[in-house]
PDB file of C-alpha atoms in Angstrom:
ATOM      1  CA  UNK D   1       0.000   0.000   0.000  1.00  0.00           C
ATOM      2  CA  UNK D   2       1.002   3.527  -0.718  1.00  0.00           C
ATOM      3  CA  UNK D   3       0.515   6.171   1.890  1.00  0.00           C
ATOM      4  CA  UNK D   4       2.377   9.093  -0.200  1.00  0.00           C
ATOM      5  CA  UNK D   5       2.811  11.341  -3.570  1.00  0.00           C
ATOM      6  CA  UNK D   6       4.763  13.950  -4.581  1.00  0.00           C
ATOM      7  CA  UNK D   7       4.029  15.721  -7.620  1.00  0.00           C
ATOM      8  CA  UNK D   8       6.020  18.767  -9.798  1.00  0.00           C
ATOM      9  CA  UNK D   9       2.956  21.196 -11.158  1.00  0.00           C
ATOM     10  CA  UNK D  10       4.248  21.942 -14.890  1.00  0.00           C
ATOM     11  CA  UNK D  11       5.376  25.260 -15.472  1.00  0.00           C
ATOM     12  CA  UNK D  12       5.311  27.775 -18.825  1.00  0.00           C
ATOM     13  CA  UNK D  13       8.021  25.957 -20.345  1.00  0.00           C
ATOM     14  CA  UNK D  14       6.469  23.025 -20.658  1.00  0.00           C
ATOM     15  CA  UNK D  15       6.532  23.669 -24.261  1.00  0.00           C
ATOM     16  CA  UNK D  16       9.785  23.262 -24.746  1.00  0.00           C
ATOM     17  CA  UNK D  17       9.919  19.684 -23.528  1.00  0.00           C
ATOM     18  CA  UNK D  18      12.099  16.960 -25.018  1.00  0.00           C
ATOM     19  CA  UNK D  19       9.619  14.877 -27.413  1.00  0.00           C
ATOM     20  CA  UNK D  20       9.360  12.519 -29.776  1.00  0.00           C
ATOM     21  CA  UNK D  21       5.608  11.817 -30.282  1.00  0.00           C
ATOM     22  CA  UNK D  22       5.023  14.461 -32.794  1.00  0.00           C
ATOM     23  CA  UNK D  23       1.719  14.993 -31.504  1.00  0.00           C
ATOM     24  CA  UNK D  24       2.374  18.867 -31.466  1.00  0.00           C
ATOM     25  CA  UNK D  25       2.817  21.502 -28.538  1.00  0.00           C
ATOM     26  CA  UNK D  26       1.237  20.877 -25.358  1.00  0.00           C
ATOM     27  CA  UNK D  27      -1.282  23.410 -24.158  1.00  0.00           C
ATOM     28  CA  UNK D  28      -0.224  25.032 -20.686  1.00  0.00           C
ATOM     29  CA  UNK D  29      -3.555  25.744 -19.586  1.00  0.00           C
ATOM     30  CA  UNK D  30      -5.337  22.406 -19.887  1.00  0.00           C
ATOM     31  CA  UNK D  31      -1.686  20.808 -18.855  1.00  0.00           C
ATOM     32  CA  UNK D  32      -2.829  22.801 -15.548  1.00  0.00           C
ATOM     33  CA  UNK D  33      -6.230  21.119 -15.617  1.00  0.00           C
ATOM     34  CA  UNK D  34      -5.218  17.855 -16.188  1.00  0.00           C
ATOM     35  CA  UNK D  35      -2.410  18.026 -13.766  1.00  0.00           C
ATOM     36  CA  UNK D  36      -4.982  18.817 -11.167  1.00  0.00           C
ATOM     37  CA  UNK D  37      -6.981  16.075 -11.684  1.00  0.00           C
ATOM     38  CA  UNK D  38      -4.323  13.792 -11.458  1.00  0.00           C
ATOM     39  CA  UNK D  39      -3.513  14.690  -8.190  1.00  0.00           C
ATOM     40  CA  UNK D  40      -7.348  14.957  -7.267  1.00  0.00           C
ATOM     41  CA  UNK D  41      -7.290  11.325  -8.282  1.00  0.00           C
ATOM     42  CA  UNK D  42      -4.035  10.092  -6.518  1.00  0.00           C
ATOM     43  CA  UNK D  43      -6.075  11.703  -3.096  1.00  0.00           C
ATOM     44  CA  UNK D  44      -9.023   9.673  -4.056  1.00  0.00           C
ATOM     45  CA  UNK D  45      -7.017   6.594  -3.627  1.00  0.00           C
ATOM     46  CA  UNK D  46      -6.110   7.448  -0.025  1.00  0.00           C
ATOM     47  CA  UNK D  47      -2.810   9.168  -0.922  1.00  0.00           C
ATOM     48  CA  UNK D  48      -1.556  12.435   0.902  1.00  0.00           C
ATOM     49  CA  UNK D  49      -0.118  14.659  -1.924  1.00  0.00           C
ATOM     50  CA  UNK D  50       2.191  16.899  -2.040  1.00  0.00           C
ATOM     51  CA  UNK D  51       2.666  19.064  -4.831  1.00  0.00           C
ATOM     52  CA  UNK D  52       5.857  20.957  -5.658  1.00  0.00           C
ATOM     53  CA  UNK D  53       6.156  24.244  -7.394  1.00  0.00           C
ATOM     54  CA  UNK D  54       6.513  24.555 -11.412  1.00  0.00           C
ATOM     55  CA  UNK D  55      10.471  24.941 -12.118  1.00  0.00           C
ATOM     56  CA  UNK D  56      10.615  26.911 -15.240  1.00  0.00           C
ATOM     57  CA  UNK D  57      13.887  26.381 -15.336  1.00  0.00           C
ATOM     58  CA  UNK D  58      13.554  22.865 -16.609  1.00  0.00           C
ATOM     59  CA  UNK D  59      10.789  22.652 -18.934  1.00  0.00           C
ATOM     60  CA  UNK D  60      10.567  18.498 -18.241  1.00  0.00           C
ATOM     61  CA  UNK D  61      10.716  18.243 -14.375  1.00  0.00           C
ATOM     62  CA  UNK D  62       6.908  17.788 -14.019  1.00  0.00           C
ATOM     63  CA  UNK D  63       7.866  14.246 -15.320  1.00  0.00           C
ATOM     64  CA  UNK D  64       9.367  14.096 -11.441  1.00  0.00           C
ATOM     65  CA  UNK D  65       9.391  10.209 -11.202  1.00  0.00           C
ATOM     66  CA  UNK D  66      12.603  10.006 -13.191  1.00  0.00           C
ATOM     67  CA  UNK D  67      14.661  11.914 -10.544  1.00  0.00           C
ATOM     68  CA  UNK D  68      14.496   9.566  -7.542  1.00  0.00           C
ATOM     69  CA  UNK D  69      13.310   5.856  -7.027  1.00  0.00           C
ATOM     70  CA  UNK D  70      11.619   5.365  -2.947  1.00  0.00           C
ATOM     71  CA  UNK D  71      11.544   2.400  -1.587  1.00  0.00           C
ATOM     72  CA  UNK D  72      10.512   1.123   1.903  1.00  0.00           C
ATOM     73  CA  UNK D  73      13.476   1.375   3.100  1.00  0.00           C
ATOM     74  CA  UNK D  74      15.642   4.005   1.268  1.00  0.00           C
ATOM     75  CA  UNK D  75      15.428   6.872  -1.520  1.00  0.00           C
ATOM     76  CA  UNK D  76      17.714   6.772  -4.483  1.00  0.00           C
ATOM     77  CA  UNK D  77      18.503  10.129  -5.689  1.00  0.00           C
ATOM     78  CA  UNK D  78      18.756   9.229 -10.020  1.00  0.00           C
ATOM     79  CA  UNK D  79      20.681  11.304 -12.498  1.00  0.00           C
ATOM     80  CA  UNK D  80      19.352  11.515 -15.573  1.00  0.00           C
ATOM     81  CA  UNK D  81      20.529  10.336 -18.686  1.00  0.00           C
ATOM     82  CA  UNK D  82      19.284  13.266 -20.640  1.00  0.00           C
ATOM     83  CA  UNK D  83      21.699  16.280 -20.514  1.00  0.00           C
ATOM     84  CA  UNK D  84      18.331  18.842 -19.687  1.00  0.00           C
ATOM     85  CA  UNK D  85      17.332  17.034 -16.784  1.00  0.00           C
ATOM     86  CA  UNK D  86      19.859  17.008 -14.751  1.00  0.00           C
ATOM     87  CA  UNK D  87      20.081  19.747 -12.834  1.00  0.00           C
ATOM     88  CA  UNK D  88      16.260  18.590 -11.472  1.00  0.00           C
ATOM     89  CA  UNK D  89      17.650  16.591  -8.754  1.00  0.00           C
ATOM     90  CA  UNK D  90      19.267  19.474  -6.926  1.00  0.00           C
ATOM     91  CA  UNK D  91      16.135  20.042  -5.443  1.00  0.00           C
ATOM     92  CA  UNK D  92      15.012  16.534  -4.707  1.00  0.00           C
ATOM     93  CA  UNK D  93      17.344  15.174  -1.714  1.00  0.00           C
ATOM     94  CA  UNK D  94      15.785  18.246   0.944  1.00  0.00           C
ATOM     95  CA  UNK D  95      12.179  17.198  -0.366  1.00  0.00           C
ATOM     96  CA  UNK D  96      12.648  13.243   0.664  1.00  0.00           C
ATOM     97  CA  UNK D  97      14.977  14.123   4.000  1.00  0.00           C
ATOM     98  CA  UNK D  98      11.140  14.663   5.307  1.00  0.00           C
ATOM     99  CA  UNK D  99      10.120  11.236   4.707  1.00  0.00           C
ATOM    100  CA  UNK D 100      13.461   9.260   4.641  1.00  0.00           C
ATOM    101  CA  UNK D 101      16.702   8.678   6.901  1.00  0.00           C
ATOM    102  CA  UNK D 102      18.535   7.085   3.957  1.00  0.00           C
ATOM    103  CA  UNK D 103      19.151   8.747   1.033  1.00  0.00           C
ATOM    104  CA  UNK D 104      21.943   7.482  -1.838  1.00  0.00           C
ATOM    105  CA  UNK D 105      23.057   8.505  -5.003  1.00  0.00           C
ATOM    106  CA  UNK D 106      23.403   7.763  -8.611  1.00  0.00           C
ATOM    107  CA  UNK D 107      27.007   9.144  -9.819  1.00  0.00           C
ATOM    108  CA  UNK D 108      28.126  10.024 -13.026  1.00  0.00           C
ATOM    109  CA  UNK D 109      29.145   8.427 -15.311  1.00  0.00           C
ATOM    110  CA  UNK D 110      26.254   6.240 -14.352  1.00  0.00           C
ATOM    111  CA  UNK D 111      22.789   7.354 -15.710  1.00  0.00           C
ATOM    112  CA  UNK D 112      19.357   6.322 -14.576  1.00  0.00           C
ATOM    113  CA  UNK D 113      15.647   7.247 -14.981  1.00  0.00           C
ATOM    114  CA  UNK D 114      13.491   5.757 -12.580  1.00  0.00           C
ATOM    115  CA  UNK D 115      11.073   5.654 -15.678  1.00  0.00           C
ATOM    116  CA  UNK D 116      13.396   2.716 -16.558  1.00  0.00           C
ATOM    117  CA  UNK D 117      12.918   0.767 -12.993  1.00  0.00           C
ATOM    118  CA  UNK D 118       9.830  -1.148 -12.230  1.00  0.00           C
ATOM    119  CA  UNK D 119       9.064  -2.399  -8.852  1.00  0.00           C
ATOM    120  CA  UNK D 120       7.968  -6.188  -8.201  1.00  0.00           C
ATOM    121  CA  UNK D 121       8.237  -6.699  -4.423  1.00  0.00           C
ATOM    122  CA  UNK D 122      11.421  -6.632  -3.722  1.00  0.00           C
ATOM    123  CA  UNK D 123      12.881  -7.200  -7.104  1.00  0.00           C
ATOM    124  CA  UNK D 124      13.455  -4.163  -9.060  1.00  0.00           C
ATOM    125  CA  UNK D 125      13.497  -4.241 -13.002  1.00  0.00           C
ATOM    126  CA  UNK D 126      15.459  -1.597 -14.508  1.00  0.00           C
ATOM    127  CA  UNK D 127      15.295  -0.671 -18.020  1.00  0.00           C
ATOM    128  CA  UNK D 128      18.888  -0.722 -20.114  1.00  0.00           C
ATOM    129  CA  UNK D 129      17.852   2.578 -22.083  1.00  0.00           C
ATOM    130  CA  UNK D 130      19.349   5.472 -23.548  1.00  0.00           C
ATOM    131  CA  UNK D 131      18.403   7.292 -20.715  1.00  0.00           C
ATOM    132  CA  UNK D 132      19.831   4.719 -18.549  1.00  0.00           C
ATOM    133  CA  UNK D 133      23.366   2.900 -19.251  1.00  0.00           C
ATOM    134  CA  UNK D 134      25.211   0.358 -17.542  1.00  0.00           C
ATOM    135  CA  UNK D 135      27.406   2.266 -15.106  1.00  0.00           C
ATOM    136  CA  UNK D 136      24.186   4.055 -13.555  1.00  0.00           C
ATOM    137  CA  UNK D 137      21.865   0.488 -13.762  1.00  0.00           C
ATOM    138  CA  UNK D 138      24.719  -1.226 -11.921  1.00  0.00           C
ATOM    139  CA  UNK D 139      25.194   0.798  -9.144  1.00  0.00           C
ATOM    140  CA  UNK D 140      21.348   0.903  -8.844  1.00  0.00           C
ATOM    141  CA  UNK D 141      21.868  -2.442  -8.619  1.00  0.00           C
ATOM    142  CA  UNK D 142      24.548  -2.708  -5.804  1.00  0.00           C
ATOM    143  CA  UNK D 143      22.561  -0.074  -3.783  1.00  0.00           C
ATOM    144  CA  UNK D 144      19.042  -1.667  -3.876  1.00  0.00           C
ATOM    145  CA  UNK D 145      21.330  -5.223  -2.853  1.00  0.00           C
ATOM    146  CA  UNK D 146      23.073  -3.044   0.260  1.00  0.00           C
ATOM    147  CA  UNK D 147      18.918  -2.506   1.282  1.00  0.00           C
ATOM    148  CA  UNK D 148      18.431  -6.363   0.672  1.00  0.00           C
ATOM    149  CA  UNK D 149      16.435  -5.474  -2.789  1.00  0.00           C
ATOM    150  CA  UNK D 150      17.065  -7.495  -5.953  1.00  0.00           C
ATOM    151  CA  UNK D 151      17.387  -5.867  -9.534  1.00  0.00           C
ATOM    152  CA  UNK D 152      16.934  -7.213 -12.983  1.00  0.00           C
ATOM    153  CA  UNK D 153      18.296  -6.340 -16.220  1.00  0.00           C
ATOM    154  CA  UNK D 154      16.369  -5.835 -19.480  1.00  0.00           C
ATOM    155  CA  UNK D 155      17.191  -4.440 -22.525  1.00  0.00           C
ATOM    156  CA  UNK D 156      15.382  -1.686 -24.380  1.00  0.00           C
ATOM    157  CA  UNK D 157      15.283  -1.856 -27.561  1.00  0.00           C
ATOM    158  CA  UNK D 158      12.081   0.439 -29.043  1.00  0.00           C
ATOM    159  CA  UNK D 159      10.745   2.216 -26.176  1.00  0.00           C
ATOM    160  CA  UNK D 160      11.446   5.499 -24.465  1.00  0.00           C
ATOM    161  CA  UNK D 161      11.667   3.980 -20.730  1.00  0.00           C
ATOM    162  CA  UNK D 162      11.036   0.311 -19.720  1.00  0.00           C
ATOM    163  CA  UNK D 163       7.631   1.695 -17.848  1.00  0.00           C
ATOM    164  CA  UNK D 164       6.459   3.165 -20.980  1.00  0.00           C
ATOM    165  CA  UNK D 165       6.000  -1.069 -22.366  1.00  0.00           C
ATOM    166  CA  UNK D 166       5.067  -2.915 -18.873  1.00  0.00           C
ATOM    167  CA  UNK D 167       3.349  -1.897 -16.096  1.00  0.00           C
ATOM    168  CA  UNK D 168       3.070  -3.860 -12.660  1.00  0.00           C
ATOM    169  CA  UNK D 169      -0.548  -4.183 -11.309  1.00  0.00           C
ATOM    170  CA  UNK D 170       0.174  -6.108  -8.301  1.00  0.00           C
ATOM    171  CA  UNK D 171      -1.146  -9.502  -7.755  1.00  0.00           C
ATOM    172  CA  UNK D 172       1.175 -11.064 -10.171  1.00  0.00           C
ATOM    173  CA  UNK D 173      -0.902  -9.237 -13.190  1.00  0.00           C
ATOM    174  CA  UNK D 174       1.372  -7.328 -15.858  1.00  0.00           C
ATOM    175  CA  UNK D 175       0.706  -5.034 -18.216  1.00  0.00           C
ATOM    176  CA  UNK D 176       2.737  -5.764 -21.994  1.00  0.00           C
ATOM    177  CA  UNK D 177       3.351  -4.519 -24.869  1.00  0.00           C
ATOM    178  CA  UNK D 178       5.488  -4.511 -27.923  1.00  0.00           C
ATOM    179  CA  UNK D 179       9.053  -6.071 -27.519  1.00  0.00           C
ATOM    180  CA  UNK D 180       7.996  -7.284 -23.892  1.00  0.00           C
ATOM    181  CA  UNK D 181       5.297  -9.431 -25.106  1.00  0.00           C
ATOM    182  CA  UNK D 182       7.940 -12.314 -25.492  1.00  0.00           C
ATOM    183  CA  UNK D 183      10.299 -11.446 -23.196  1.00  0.00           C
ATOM    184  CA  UNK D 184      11.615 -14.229 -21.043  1.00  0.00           C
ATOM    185  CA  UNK D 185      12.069 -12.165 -18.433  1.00  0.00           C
ATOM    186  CA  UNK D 186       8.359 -12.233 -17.903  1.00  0.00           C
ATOM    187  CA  UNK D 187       7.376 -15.694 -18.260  1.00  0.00           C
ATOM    188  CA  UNK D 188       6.112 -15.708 -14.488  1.00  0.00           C
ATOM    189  CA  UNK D 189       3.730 -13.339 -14.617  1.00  0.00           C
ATOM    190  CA  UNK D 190       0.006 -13.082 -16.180  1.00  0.00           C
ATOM    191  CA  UNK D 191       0.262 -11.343 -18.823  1.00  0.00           C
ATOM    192  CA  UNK D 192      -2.295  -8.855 -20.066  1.00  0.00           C
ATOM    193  CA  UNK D 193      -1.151  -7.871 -23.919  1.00  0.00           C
ATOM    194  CA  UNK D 194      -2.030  -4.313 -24.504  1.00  0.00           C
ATOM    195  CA  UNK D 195      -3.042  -4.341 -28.014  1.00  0.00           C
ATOM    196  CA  UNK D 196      -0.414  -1.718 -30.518  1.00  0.00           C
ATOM    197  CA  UNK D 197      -3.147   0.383 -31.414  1.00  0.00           C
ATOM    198  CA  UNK D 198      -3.412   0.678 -27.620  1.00  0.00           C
ATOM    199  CA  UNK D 199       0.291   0.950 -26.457  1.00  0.00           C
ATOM    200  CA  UNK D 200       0.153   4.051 -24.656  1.00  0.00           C
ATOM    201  CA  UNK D 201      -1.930   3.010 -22.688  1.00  0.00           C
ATOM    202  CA  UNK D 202       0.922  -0.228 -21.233  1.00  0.00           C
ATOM    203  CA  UNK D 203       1.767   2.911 -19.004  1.00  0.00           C
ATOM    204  CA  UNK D 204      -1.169   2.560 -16.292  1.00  0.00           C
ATOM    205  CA  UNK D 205       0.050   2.446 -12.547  1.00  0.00           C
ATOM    206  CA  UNK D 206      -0.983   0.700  -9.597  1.00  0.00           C
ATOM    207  CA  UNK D 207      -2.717   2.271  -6.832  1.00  0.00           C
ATOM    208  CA  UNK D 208      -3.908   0.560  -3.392  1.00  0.00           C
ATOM    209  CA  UNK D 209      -6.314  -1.714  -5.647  1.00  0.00           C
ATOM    210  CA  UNK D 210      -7.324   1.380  -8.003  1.00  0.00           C
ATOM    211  CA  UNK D 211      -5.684   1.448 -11.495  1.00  0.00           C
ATOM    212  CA  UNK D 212      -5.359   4.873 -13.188  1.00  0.00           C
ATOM    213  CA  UNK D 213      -6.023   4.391 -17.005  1.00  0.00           C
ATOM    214  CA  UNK D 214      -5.270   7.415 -19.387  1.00  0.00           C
ATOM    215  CA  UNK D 215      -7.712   8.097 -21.255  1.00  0.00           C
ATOM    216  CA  UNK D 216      -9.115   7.077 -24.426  1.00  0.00           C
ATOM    217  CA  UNK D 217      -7.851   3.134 -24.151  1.00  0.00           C
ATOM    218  CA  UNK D 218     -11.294   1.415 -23.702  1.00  0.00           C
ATOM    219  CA  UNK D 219      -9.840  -1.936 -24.744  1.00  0.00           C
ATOM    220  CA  UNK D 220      -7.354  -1.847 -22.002  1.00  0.00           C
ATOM    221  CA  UNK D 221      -9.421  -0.268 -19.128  1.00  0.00           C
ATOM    222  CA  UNK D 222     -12.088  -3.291 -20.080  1.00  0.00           C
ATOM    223  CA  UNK D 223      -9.521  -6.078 -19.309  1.00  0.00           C
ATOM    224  CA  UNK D 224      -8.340  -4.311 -16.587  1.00  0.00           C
ATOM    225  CA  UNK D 225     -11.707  -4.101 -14.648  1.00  0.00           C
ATOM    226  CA  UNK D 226     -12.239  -7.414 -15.780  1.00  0.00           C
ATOM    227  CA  UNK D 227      -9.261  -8.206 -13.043  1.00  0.00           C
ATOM    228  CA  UNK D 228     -11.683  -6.866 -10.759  1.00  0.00           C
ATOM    229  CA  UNK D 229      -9.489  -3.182  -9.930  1.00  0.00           C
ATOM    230  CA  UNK D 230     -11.105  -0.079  -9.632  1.00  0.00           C
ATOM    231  CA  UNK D 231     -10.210   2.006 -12.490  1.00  0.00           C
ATOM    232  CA  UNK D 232      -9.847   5.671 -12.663  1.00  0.00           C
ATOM    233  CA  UNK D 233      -9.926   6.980 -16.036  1.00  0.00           C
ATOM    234  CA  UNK D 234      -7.290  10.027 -16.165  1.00  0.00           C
ATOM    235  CA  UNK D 235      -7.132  12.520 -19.004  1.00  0.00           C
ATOM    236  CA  UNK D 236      -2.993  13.494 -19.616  1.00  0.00           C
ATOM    237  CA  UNK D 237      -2.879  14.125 -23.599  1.00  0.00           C
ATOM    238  CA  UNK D 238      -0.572  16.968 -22.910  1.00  0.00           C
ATOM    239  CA  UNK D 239       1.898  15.005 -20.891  1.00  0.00           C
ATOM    240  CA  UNK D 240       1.798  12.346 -23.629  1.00  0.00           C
ATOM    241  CA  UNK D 241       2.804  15.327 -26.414  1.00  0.00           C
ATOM    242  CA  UNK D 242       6.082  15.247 -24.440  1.00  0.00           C
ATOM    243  CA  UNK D 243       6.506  11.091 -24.127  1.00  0.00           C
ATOM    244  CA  UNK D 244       5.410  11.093 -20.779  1.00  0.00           C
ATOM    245  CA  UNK D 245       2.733   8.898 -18.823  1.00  0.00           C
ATOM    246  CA  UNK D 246       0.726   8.584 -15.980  1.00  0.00           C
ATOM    247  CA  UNK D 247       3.568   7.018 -13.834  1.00  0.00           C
ATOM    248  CA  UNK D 248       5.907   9.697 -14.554  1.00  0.00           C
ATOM    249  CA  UNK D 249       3.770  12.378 -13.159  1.00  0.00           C
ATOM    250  CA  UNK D 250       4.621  11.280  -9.451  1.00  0.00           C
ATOM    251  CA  UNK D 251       6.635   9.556  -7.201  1.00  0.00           C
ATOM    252  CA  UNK D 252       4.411   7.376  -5.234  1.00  0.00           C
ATOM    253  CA  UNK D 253       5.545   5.630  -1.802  1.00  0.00           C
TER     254      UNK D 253
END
């Protein structure tokens, strides 16, 4: 069960955001909007919230779940593979000293998105990306081990981050698409294929037995009530003009 959230409200510069979806320029104002209700909807699943000032400075650091990965038992403090983004974790380490004693440290040249690291238990997948190399996944690795975690390896080869293709729904259930689909590093799991004219939507995230679903994925919100979760429909079009999801909007703990 989660207890916490913390949320980045986008600022102005939003606009300049690194993309690839060619889905043209998100609008500020309804970025606002939808931001709002995201949170609204994180509180509705018994979460306390707390929501961080816009950062103009970096025109990406609403997507705040790449800077740090929490854990029961420690934070992890990331540093991101894209050049932009770095400097958003100077803020991040006197946010979590209110909720954690231990706090480590990704150093360069390691890189690391926690958009690449999904959690199962205590096994933590992390996502060989270009956003996250070898150096940075390996002392993930050895940090989450220190904590008594385990971490596994997988290889990108399409996708943006490894939680923009699999999502973790609890109770075993896992959300695929695309190049995961096969993936033996899956094989346990139930696997609920997200059709490809659905693949955004792979991104949902797990929420003390509510899932949020973006919306417009009626195929995949079907299957996933059919598991028997509560699902909460959540509008975030202008996040996904700038490659990012429902999971990266918060860090959730």
């Amino acid at each position: 069960m989660f207890k916490n959230a913390i949320v980045k409200k986008p600022g102005e510069s939003m606009i300049y955001g690194i993309t690839t979806a060619n889905l043209g320029q998100p609008v500020y104002e309804l970025a606002i909007k939808q931001h709002k209700n995201y949170v609204d909807t994180l509180k509705k699943c018994g979460l306390e919230v707390e929501v961080l000032e816009a950062d103009e400075n970096y025109p990406d650091s609403c997507f705040i779940e790449d800077v740090a990965l929490l854990t029961k038992r420690c934070a992890i403090i990331t540093n991101p593979g894209a050049e932009s983004r770095k400097g958003e974790i100077k803020s991040i380490p006197d946010v979590l000293k209110k909720y954690y004693e231990n706090i480590e440290y990704i150093k360069s040249p390691g890189t690391i998105e926690a958009g690449d690291i999904m959690m199962v238990g205590d096994t933590f997948y992390i996502g060989l990306s270009n956003r996250t190399n070898l150096d940075g996944a390996n002392q993930m690795k050895e940090i989450l081990r220190k904590y008594g975690y385990d971490a596994v390896f997988v290889p990108l080869k399409e996708v943006l981050h490894l939680k923009t293709g699999v999502s973790y729904l609890e109770n075993n259930n896992l959300l695929v698409s695309g190049e995961f689909i096969e993936s033996p590093l899956f094989e346990g799991f139930n696997k609920i294929i997200v059709p490809q004219d659905e693949a955004y939507a792979a991104n949902c995230i797990w929420v003390n037995g509510h899932v949020l679903v973006p919306e417009g994925f009626s195929k995949t919100k079907e299957v996933i009530e059919n598991l028997g979760y509560i699902v909460e429909v959540v509008d975030v079009s202008e996040f996904r003009k700038l490659d990012g999801g429902l999971s990266c909007l918060s860090l959730r703990f």
